PDB file of C-alpha atoms in Angstrom:
ATOM      1  CA  UNK A  15     -12.216  -0.804   0.246  1.00  0.00           C
ATOM      2  CA  UNK A  16     -14.116  -3.525   2.054  1.00  0.00           C
ATOM      3  CA  UNK A  17     -15.614  -1.467   4.853  1.00  0.00           C
ATOM      4  CA  UNK A  18     -17.104  -4.600   6.448  1.00  0.00           C
ATOM      5  CA  UNK A  19     -13.673  -5.912   7.356  1.00  0.00           C
ATOM      6  CA  UNK A  20     -12.393  -2.593   8.629  1.00  0.00           C
ATOM      7  CA  UNK A  21     -15.380  -0.881  10.218  1.00  0.00           C
ATOM      8  CA  UNK A  22     -13.917  -1.674  13.668  1.00  0.00           C
ATOM      9  CA  UNK A  23     -10.977   0.717  13.988  1.00  0.00           C
ATOM     10  CA  UNK A  24      -9.208  -1.557  16.467  1.00  0.00           C
ATOM     11  CA  UNK A  25      -9.295  -5.343  16.625  1.00  0.00           C
ATOM     12  CA  UNK A  26      -9.112  -7.186  19.971  1.00  0.00           C
ATOM     13  CA  UNK A  27      -5.520  -7.362  21.190  1.00  0.00           C
ATOM     14  CA  UNK A  28      -4.370  -4.664  18.773  1.00  0.00           C
ATOM     15  CA  UNK A  29      -2.857  -1.488  20.165  1.00  0.00           C
ATOM     16  CA  UNK A  30      -3.738   2.027  19.053  1.00  0.00           C
ATOM     17  CA  UNK A  31      -0.578   2.446  16.946  1.00  0.00           C
ATOM     18  CA  UNK A  32      -1.321  -0.786  15.051  1.00  0.00           C
ATOM     19  CA  UNK A  33      -4.858   0.448  14.356  1.00  0.00           C
ATOM     20  CA  UNK A  34      -3.482   3.821  13.223  1.00  0.00           C
ATOM     21  CA  UNK A  35      -1.071   2.138  10.794  1.00  0.00           C
ATOM     22  CA  UNK A  36      -3.815  -0.095   9.383  1.00  0.00           C
ATOM     23  CA  UNK A  37      -5.937   3.028   8.881  1.00  0.00           C
ATOM     24  CA  UNK A  38      -2.983   4.628   7.110  1.00  0.00           C
ATOM     25  CA  UNK A  39      -2.606   1.792   4.577  1.00  0.00           C
ATOM     26  CA  UNK A  40      -6.377   1.749   4.077  1.00  0.00           C
ATOM     27  CA  UNK A  41      -6.331   5.491   3.310  1.00  0.00           C
ATOM     28  CA  UNK A  42      -3.323   5.027   1.012  1.00  0.00           C
ATOM     29  CA  UNK A  43      -5.171   2.324  -0.931  1.00  0.00           C
ATOM     30  CA  UNK A  44      -8.126   4.709  -1.309  1.00  0.00           C
ATOM     31  CA  UNK A  45      -5.800   7.387  -2.714  1.00  0.00           C
ATOM     32  CA  UNK A  46      -4.430   4.889  -5.238  1.00  0.00           C
ATOM     33  CA  UNK A  47      -7.957   4.019  -6.387  1.00  0.00           C
ATOM     34  CA  UNK A  48      -8.661   7.759  -6.655  1.00  0.00           C
ATOM     35  CA  UNK A  49      -5.671   7.903  -9.045  1.00  0.00           C
ATOM     36  CA  UNK A  50      -4.535  11.100  -7.352  1.00  0.00           C
ATOM     37  CA  UNK A  51      -0.729  11.386  -7.547  1.00  0.00           C
ATOM     38  CA  UNK A  52      -0.573  14.197  -4.980  1.00  0.00           C
ATOM     39  CA  UNK A  53      -2.592  12.203  -2.433  1.00  0.00           C
ATOM     40  CA  UNK A  54      -0.600   9.048  -3.162  1.00  0.00           C
ATOM     41  CA  UNK A  55       2.707  10.904  -2.703  1.00  0.00           C
ATOM     42  CA  UNK A  56       1.596  12.056   0.746  1.00  0.00           C
ATOM     43  CA  UNK A  57       2.018   8.503   2.030  1.00  0.00           C
ATOM     44  CA  UNK A  58       5.486   7.975   0.513  1.00  0.00           C
ATOM     45  CA  UNK A  59       8.953   9.011   1.610  1.00  0.00           C
ATOM     46  CA  UNK A  60      11.053  10.649  -1.085  1.00  0.00           C
ATOM     47  CA  UNK A  61      13.224   7.521  -1.266  1.00  0.00           C
ATOM     48  CA  UNK A  62      10.251   5.095  -1.591  1.00  0.00           C
ATOM     49  CA  UNK A  63      10.584   2.180  -4.004  1.00  0.00           C
ATOM     50  CA  UNK A  64       8.326  -0.666  -5.024  1.00  0.00           C
ATOM     51  CA  UNK A  65       9.689  -4.144  -5.689  1.00  0.00           C
ATOM     52  CA  UNK A  66       7.718  -6.535  -7.885  1.00  0.00           C
ATOM     53  CA  UNK A  67       8.274  -9.344 -10.356  1.00  0.00           C
ATOM     54  CA  UNK A  68       9.270  -6.691 -12.908  1.00  0.00           C
ATOM     55  CA  UNK A  69      11.995  -5.165 -10.733  1.00  0.00           C
ATOM     56  CA  UNK A  70      12.382  -1.970  -8.701  1.00  0.00           C
ATOM     57  CA  UNK A  71      10.587   1.299  -9.474  1.00  0.00           C
ATOM     58  CA  UNK A  72      11.093   4.655  -7.766  1.00  0.00           C
ATOM     59  CA  UNK A  73       8.499   7.022  -6.383  1.00  0.00           C
ATOM     60  CA  UNK A  74       9.044   9.323  -9.353  1.00  0.00           C
ATOM     61  CA  UNK A  75       8.532   6.514 -11.875  1.00  0.00           C
ATOM     62  CA  UNK A  76       5.349   5.292 -10.177  1.00  0.00           C
ATOM     63  CA  UNK A  77       3.814   8.739  -9.741  1.00  0.00           C
ATOM     64  CA  UNK A  78       4.628   9.795 -13.310  1.00  0.00           C
ATOM     65  CA  UNK A  79       2.714   6.760 -14.604  1.00  0.00           C
ATOM     66  CA  UNK A  80      -0.291   7.724 -12.451  1.00  0.00           C
ATOM     67  CA  UNK A  81      -0.084  11.387 -13.435  1.00  0.00           C
ATOM     68  CA  UNK A  82       0.073  10.542 -17.151  1.00  0.00           C
ATOM     69  CA  UNK A  83      -2.917   8.199 -16.877  1.00  0.00           C
ATOM     70  CA  UNK A  84      -0.855   5.254 -18.137  1.00  0.00           C
ATOM     71  CA  UNK A  85      -1.453   3.536 -14.777  1.00  0.00           C
ATOM     72  CA  UNK A  86      -4.817   3.671 -13.027  1.00  0.00           C
ATOM     73  CA  UNK A  87      -6.501   1.566 -10.383  1.00  0.00           C
ATOM     74  CA  UNK A  88     -10.231   0.947 -10.169  1.00  0.00           C
ATOM     75  CA  UNK A  89     -10.191  -1.341  -7.123  1.00  0.00           C
ATOM     76  CA  UNK A  90      -7.923  -2.188  -4.211  1.00  0.00           C
ATOM     77  CA  UNK A  91      -9.174  -4.386  -1.378  1.00  0.00           C
ATOM     78  CA  UNK A  92      -7.413  -5.537   1.757  1.00  0.00           C
ATOM     79  CA  UNK A  93      -8.254  -9.254   1.867  1.00  0.00           C
ATOM     80  CA  UNK A  94      -6.615  -9.820   5.248  1.00  0.00           C
ATOM     81  CA  UNK A  95      -6.165  -7.498   8.163  1.00  0.00           C
ATOM     82  CA  UNK A  96      -2.480  -6.568   7.882  1.00  0.00           C
ATOM     83  CA  UNK A  97       0.029  -8.031  10.306  1.00  0.00           C
ATOM     84  CA  UNK A  98       1.713  -5.057  11.990  1.00  0.00           C
ATOM     85  CA  UNK A  99       5.101  -5.051  13.693  1.00  0.00           C
ATOM     86  CA  UNK A 100       6.734  -1.872  15.005  1.00  0.00           C
ATOM     87  CA  UNK A 101      10.465  -1.730  15.710  1.00  0.00           C
ATOM     88  CA  UNK A 102      11.807   1.557  17.133  1.00  0.00           C
ATOM     89  CA  UNK A 103      10.314   3.950  14.593  1.00  0.00           C
ATOM     90  CA  UNK A 104       9.995   1.410  11.784  1.00  0.00           C
ATOM     91  CA  UNK A 105       6.745  -0.405  11.017  1.00  0.00           C
ATOM     92  CA  UNK A 106       6.306  -3.450   8.804  1.00  0.00           C
ATOM     93  CA  UNK A 107       2.798  -4.262   7.524  1.00  0.00           C
ATOM     94  CA  UNK A 108       2.142  -7.492   5.667  1.00  0.00           C
ATOM     95  CA  UNK A 109      -1.149  -8.651   4.191  1.00  0.00           C
ATOM     96  CA  UNK A 110      -3.048  -9.837   1.182  1.00  0.00           C
ATOM     97  CA  UNK A 111      -4.491  -7.344  -1.317  1.00  0.00           C
ATOM     98  CA  UNK A 112      -6.508  -7.697  -4.489  1.00  0.00           C
ATOM     99  CA  UNK A 113      -6.548  -4.921  -7.032  1.00  0.00           C
ATOM    100  CA  UNK A 114      -7.612  -4.024 -10.522  1.00  0.00           C
ATOM    101  CA  UNK A 115      -5.166  -1.869 -12.441  1.00  0.00           C
ATOM    102  CA  UNK A 116      -5.089  -0.597 -15.984  1.00  0.00           C
ATOM    103  CA  UNK A 117      -1.660  -0.120 -17.524  1.00  0.00           C
ATOM    104  CA  UNK A 118      -1.416   1.395 -20.985  1.00  0.00           C
ATOM    105  CA  UNK A 119      -5.025   0.391 -21.645  1.00  0.00           C
ATOM    106  CA  UNK A 120      -4.723  -3.238 -20.541  1.00  0.00           C
ATOM    107  CA  UNK A 121      -6.598  -4.453 -17.475  1.00  0.00           C
ATOM    108  CA  UNK A 122      -4.721  -6.415 -14.806  1.00  0.00           C
ATOM    109  CA  UNK A 123      -6.448  -8.163 -11.912  1.00  0.00           C
ATOM    110  CA  UNK A 124      -3.991  -9.015  -9.160  1.00  0.00           C
ATOM    111  CA  UNK A 125      -4.099 -11.038  -5.943  1.00  0.00           C
ATOM    112  CA  UNK A 126      -0.906 -10.243  -4.048  1.00  0.00           C
ATOM    113  CA  UNK A 127       0.895 -10.540  -0.753  1.00  0.00           C
ATOM    114  CA  UNK A 128       2.210  -7.109   0.113  1.00  0.00           C
ATOM    115  CA  UNK A 129       4.734  -5.794   2.583  1.00  0.00           C
ATOM    116  CA  UNK A 130       5.015  -2.086   3.275  1.00  0.00           C
ATOM    117  CA  UNK A 131       7.811  -0.658   5.417  1.00  0.00           C
ATOM    118  CA  UNK A 132       7.119   2.682   7.097  1.00  0.00           C
ATOM    119  CA  UNK A 133       9.501   4.922   9.015  1.00  0.00           C
ATOM    120  CA  UNK A 134       8.493   7.656  11.398  1.00  0.00           C
ATOM    121  CA  UNK A 135       9.897  10.990  10.198  1.00  0.00           C
ATOM    122  CA  UNK A 136       9.023  14.278  11.886  1.00  0.00           C
ATOM    123  CA  UNK A 137       6.144  12.558  13.698  1.00  0.00           C
ATOM    124  CA  UNK A 138       4.634  11.084  10.489  1.00  0.00           C
ATOM    125  CA  UNK A 139       4.679   7.533   9.193  1.00  0.00           C
ATOM    126  CA  UNK A 140       5.959   7.464   5.595  1.00  0.00           C
ATOM    127  CA  UNK A 141       6.374   4.393   3.429  1.00  0.00           C
ATOM    128  CA  UNK A 142       9.927   3.720   2.225  1.00  0.00           C
ATOM    129  CA  UNK A 143       9.398   0.309   0.613  1.00  0.00           C
ATOM    130  CA  UNK A 144       6.523  -1.641  -0.885  1.00  0.00           C
ATOM    131  CA  UNK A 145       7.054  -5.226  -1.968  1.00  0.00           C
ATOM    132  CA  UNK A 146       4.435  -7.255  -3.851  1.00  0.00           C
ATOM    133  CA  UNK A 147       4.405 -10.980  -4.519  1.00  0.00           C
ATOM    134  CA  UNK A 148       1.640 -12.651  -6.546  1.00  0.00           C
ATOM    135  CA  UNK A 149      -0.405 -15.204  -4.607  1.00  0.00           C
ATOM    136  CA  UNK A 150       0.358 -18.711  -5.848  1.00  0.00           C
ATOM    137  CA  UNK A 151      -2.475 -20.240  -7.873  1.00  0.00           C
ATOM    138  CA  UNK A 152      -4.471 -22.752  -5.854  1.00  0.00           C
TER     139      UNK A 152
END
């Protein structure tokens, strides 16, 4: 993670809950780079899905790829400070992320716009949806 961008836990004009949610997605990205399925799962609701150009994948599908070693990540950087909006127990975070993944031995470098939707359950924020869209070539 780019600690230079995120060394200040709270940006001017940002409330404490926004800063907490940004810290949460930063920690989640670190768990993905650690390739630790148990840590990764701790950020996800049971009904989490990811939507990408290849379709929709469930939490179980994603975590089984990580656990098997078929999918690993060696880098994940927040390029922009995420935009945070909270609506009565639902939070939407949108930002730009670069990452390096390896899937079945092939390296993939991605520059993506991401949206993560979190819901507050039993006092904890859990992600229910991640959506990734490749950044258009310049």
